[in-house]
mmCIF file of C-alpha atoms in Angstrom:
data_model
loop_
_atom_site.group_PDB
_atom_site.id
_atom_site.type_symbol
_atom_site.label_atom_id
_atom_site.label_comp_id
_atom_site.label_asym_id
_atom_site.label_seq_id
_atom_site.Cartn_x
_atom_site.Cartn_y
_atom_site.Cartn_z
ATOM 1 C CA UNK A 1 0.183 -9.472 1.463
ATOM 2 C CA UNK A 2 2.140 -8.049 -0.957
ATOM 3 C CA UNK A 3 2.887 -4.119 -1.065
ATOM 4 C CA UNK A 4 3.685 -3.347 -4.497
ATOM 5 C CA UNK A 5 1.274 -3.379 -7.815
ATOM 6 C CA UNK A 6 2.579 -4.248 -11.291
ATOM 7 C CA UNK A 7 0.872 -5.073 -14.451
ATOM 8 C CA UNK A 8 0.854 -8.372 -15.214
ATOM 9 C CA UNK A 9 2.489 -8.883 -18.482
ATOM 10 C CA UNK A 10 4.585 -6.326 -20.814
ATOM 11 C CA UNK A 11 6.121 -7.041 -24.282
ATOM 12 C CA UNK A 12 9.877 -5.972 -25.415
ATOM 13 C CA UNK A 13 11.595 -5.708 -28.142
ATOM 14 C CA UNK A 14 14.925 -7.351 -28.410
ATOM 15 C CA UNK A 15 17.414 -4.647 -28.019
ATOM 16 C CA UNK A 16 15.400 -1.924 -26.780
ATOM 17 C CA UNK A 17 15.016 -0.757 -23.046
ATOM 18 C CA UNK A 18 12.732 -2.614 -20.583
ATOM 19 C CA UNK A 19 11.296 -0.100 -18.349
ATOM 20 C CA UNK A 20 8.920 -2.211 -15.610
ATOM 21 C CA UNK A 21 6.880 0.110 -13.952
ATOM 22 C CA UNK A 22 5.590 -0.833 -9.700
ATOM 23 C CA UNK A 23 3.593 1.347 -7.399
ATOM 24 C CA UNK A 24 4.464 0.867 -3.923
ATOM 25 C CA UNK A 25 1.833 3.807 -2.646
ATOM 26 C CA UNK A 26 2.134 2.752 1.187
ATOM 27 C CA UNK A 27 5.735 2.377 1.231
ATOM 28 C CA UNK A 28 7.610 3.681 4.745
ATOM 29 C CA UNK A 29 10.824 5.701 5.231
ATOM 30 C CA UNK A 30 12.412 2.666 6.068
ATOM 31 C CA UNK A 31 11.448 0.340 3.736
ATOM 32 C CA UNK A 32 13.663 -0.448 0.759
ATOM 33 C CA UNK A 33 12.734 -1.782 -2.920
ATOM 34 C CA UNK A 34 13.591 -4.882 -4.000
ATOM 35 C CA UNK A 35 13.744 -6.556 -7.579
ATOM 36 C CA UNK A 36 13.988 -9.860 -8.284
ATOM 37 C CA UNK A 37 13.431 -11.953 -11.253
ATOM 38 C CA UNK A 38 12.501 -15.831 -12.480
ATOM 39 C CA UNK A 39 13.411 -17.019 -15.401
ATOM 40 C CA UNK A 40 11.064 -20.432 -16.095
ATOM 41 C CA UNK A 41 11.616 -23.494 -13.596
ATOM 42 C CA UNK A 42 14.009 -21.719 -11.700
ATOM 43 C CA UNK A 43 14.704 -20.058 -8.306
ATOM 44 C CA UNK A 44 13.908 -16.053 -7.937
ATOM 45 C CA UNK A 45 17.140 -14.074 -8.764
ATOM 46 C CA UNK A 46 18.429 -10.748 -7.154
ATOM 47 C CA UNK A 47 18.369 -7.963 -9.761
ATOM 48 C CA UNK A 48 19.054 -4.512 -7.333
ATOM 49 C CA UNK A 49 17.359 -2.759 -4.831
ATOM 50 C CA UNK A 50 17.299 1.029 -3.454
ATOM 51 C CA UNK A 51 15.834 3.287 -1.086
ATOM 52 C CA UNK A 52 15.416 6.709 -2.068
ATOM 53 C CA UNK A 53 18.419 7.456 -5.043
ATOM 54 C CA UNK A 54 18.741 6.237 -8.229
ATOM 55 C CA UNK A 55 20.827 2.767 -8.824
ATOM 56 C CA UNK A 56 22.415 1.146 -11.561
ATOM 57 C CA UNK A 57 24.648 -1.971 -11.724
ATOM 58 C CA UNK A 58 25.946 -4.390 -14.315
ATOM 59 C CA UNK A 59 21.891 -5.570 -14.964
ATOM 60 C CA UNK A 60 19.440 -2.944 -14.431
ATOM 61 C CA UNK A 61 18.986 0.810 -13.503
ATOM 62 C CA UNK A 62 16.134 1.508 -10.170
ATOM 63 C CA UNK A 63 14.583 4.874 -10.962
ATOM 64 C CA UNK A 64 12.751 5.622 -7.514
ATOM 65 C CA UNK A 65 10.384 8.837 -7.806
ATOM 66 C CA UNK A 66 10.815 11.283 -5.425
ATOM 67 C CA UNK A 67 7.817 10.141 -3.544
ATOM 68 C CA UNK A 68 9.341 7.212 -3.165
ATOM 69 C CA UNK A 69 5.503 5.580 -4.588
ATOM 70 C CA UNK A 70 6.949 4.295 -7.385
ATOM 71 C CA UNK A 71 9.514 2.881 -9.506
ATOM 72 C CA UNK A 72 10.772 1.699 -12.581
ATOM 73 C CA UNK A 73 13.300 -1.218 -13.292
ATOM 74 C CA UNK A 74 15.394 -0.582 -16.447
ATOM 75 C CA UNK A 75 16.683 -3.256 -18.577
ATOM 76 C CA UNK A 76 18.761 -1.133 -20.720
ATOM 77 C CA UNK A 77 18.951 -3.219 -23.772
ATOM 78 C CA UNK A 78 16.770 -6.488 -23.207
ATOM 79 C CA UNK A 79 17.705 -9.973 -24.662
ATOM 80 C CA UNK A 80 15.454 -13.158 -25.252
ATOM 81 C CA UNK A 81 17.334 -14.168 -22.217
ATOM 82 C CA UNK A 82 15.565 -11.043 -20.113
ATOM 83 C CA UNK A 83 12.259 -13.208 -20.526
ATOM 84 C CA UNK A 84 11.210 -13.731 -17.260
ATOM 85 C CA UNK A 85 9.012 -13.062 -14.359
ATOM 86 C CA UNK A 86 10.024 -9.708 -12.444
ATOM 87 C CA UNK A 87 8.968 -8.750 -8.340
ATOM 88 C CA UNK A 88 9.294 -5.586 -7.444
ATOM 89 C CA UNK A 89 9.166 -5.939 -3.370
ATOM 90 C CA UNK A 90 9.424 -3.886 -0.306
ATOM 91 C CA UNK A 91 10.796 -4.434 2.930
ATOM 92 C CA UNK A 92 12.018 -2.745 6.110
ATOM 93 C CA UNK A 93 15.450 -2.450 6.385
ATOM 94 C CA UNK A 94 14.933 -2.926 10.415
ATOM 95 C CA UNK A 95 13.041 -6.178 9.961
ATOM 96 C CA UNK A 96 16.052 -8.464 8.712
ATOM 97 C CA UNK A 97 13.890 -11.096 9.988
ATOM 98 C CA UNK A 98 10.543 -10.454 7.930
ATOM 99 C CA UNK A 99 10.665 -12.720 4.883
ATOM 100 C CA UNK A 100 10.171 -11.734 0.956
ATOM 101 C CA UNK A 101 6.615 -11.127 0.357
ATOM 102 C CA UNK A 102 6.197 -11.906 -3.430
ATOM 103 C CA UNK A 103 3.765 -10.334 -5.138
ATOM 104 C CA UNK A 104 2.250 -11.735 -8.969
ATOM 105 C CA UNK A 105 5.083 -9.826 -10.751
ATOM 106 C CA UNK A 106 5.385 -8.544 -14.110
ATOM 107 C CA UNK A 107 5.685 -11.472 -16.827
ATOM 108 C CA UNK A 108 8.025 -9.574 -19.305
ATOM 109 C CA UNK A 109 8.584 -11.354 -22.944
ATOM 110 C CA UNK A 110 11.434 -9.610 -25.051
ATOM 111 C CA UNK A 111 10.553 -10.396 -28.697
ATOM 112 C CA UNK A 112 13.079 -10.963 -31.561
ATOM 113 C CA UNK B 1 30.919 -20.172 -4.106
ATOM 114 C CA UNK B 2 28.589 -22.923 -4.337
ATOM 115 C CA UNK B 3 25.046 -21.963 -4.295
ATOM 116 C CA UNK B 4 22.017 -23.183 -2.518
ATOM 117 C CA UNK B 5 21.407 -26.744 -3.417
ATOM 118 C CA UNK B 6 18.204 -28.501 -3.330
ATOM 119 C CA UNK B 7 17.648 -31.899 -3.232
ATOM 120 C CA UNK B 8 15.806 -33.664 -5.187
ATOM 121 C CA UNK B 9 14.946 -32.046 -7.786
ATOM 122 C CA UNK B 10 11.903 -33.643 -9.302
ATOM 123 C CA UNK B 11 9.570 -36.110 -7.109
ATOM 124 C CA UNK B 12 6.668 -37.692 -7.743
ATOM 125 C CA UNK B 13 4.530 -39.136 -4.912
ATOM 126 C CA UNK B 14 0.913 -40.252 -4.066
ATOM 127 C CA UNK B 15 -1.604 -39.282 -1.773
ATOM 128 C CA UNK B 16 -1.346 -40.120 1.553
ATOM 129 C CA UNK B 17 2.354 -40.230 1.988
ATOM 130 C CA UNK B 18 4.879 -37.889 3.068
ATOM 131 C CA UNK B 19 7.634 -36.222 1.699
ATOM 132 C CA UNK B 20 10.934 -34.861 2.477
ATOM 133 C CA UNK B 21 12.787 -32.407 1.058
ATOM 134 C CA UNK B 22 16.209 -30.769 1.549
ATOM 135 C CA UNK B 23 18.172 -27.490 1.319
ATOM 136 C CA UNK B 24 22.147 -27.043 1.448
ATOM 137 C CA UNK B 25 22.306 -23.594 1.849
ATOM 138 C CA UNK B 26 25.636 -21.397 0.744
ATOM 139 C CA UNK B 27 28.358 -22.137 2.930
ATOM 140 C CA UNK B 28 28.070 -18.972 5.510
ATOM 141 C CA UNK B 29 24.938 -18.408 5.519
ATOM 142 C CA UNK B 30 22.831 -19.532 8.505
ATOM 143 C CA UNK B 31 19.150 -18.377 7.999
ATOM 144 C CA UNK B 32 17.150 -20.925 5.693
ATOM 145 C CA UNK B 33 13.331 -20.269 3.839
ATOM 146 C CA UNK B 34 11.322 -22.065 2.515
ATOM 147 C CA UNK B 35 8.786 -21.440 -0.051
ATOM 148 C CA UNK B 36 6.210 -23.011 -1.891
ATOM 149 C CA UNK B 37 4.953 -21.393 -5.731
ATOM 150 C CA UNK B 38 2.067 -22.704 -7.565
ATOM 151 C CA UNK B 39 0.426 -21.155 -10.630
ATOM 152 C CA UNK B 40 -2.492 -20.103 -8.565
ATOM 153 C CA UNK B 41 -1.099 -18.807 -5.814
ATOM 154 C CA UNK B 42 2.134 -17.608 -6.937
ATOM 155 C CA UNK B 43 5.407 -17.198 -4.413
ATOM 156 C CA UNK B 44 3.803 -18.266 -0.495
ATOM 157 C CA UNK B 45 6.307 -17.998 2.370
ATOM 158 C CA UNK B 46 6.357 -21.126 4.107
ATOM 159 C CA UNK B 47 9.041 -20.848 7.595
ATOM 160 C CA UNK B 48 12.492 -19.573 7.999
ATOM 161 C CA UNK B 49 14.814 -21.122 10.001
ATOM 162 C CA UNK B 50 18.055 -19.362 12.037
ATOM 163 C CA UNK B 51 20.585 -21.195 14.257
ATOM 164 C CA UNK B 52 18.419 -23.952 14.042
ATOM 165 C CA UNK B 53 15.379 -22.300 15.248
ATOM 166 C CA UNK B 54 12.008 -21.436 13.155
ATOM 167 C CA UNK B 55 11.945 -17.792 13.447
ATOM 168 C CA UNK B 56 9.306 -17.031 11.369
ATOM 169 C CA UNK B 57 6.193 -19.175 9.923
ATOM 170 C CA UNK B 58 3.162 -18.527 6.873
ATOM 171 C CA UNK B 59 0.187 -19.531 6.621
ATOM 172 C CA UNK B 60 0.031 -23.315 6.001
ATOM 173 C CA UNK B 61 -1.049 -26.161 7.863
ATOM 174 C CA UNK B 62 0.364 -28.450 10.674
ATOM 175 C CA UNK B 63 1.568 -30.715 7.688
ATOM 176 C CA UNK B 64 4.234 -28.550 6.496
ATOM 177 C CA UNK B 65 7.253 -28.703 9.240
ATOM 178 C CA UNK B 66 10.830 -28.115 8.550
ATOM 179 C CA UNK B 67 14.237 -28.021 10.697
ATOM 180 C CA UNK B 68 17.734 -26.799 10.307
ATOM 181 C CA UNK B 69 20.794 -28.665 11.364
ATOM 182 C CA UNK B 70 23.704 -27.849 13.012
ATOM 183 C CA UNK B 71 25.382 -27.110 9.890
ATOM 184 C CA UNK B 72 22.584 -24.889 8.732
ATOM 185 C CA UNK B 73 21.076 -27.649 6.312
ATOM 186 C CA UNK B 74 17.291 -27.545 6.409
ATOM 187 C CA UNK B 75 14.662 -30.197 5.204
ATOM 188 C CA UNK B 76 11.456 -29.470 5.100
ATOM 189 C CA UNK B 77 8.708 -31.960 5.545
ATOM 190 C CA UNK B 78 4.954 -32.867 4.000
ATOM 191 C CA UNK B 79 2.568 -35.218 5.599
ATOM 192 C CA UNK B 80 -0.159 -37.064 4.619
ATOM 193 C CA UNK B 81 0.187 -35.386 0.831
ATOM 194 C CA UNK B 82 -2.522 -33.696 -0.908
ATOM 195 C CA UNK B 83 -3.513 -33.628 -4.539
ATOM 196 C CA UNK B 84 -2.479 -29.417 -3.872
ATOM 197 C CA UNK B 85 0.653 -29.598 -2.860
ATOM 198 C CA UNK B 86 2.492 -30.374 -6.137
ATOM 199 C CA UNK B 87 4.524 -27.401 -6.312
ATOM 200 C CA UNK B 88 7.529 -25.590 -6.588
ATOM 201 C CA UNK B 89 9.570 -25.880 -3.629
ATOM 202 C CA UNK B 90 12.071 -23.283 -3.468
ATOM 203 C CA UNK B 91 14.428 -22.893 -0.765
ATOM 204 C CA UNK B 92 16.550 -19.487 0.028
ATOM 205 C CA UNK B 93 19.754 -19.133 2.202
ATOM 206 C CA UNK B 94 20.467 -15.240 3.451
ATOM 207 C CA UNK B 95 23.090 -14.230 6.044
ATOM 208 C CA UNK B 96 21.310 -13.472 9.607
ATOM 209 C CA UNK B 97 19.423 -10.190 9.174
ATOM 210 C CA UNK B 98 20.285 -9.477 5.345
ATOM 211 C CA UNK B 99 19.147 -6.629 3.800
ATOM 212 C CA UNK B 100 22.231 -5.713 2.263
ATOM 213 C CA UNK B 101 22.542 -5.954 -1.642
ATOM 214 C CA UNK B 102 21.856 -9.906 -2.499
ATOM 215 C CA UNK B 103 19.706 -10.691 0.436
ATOM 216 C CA UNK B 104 18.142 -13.943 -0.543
ATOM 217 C CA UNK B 105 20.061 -16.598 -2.597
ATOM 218 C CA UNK B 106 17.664 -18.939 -4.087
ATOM 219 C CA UNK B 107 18.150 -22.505 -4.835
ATOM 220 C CA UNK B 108 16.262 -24.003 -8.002
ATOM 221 C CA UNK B 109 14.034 -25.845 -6.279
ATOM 222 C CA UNK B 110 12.227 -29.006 -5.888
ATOM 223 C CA UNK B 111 9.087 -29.745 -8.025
ATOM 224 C CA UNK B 112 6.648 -32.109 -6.090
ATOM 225 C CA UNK B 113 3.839 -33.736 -7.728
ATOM 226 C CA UNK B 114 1.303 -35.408 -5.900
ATOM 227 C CA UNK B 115 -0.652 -38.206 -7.672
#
């Protein structure tokens, strides 16, 4: 079963941040988060992932509280193209061998 | 580089028969999974294969089997095809204990319906 808990749908304004919000309460120290997205009809995509700092690359920004019980994904400035189902997973950094448990995700629709 | 490459991509079968589907996974990579999404159900894991040897298997019936090749290609196989399995099938390539920044590399799937 899946770890995390997101709400199910959020709205977005085109140009404006995305900030998608998952609680991963039971999280361990050596589990890492995971986001990945799916646009419509295709394949899940890698977005970023972190463990207990802050990340950013050429997509999104992870905020991880200090917890480590939640998180946020940031799109900084979302485009129609950012509509798309997003997973926010966790998963031990030991277990290479455990496969992707995928949650429902957050169904995020950026607006024009 | 090439990405993971599923074959076909549409297919459109009938009760009663079987199916098989097939993954080309990205040209280093030697662990293959296999996953099947439906609207109810969302994202299921279905087996992962390494070095041509399922390491790890959901929960799905006898029906669903898969294999890997030599060369790391995988098909996976339906029998005896039920009205439920029209789905999504998604395959994912990964290097052999990823967890390093891209992990899983997903192809775009092969959607299965069952008439």
């Amino acid at each position: 079963d899946a770890k995390t808990t997101q709400p199910p749908s959020m709205d977005c304004a085109e140009g404006r941040a995305a900030n998608l919000p998952c609680n991963h309460s039971t999280i361990s120290g050596n589990e890492y988060v995971y986001w990945y997205r799916q646009i419509h009809s295709q394949g899940p995509q890698y977005i970023i992932h972190g463990l207990k700092n802050n990340e950013t690359n050429e997509m999104a920004s992870l905020i991880i509280t200090e917890d480590r019980k939640s998180s946020t994904l940031i799109l900084p400035h979302a485009t129609l193209r950012d509509t798309a189902v997003y997973y926010c997973i966790v998963r031990d950094i030991f277990s290479g061998n455990t496969p992707l448990v995928f949650g429902k995700g957050t169904r995020l629709s950026v607006i024009a | 580089k090439a990405g993971v490459t599923q074959t076909p991509r549409y297919l459109i079968k009938t009760r009663g028969q079987q199916v098989t589907l097939s993954c080309s996974p990205i040209s280093g990579h030697r662990s293959v999974s296999w996953y099947q999404q439906t609207p109810g159900q969302g994202l299921q894991f279905l087996f992962e294969y390494f070095s041509e040897t399922q390491r790890n298997k959901g929960n799905f019936p006898g029906r669903f089997s898969g294999r890997q090749f030599s060369n790391s290609r995988s098909e996976m196989n339906v029998s005896t095809l039920e009205l439920g399995d029209s789905a999504l099938y998604l395959c994912a390539s990964s290097l052999p204990g990823e967890v390093g920044p891209t992990g899983y590399t997903f192809g775009s799937g092969t959607r299965l319906t069952v008439v």
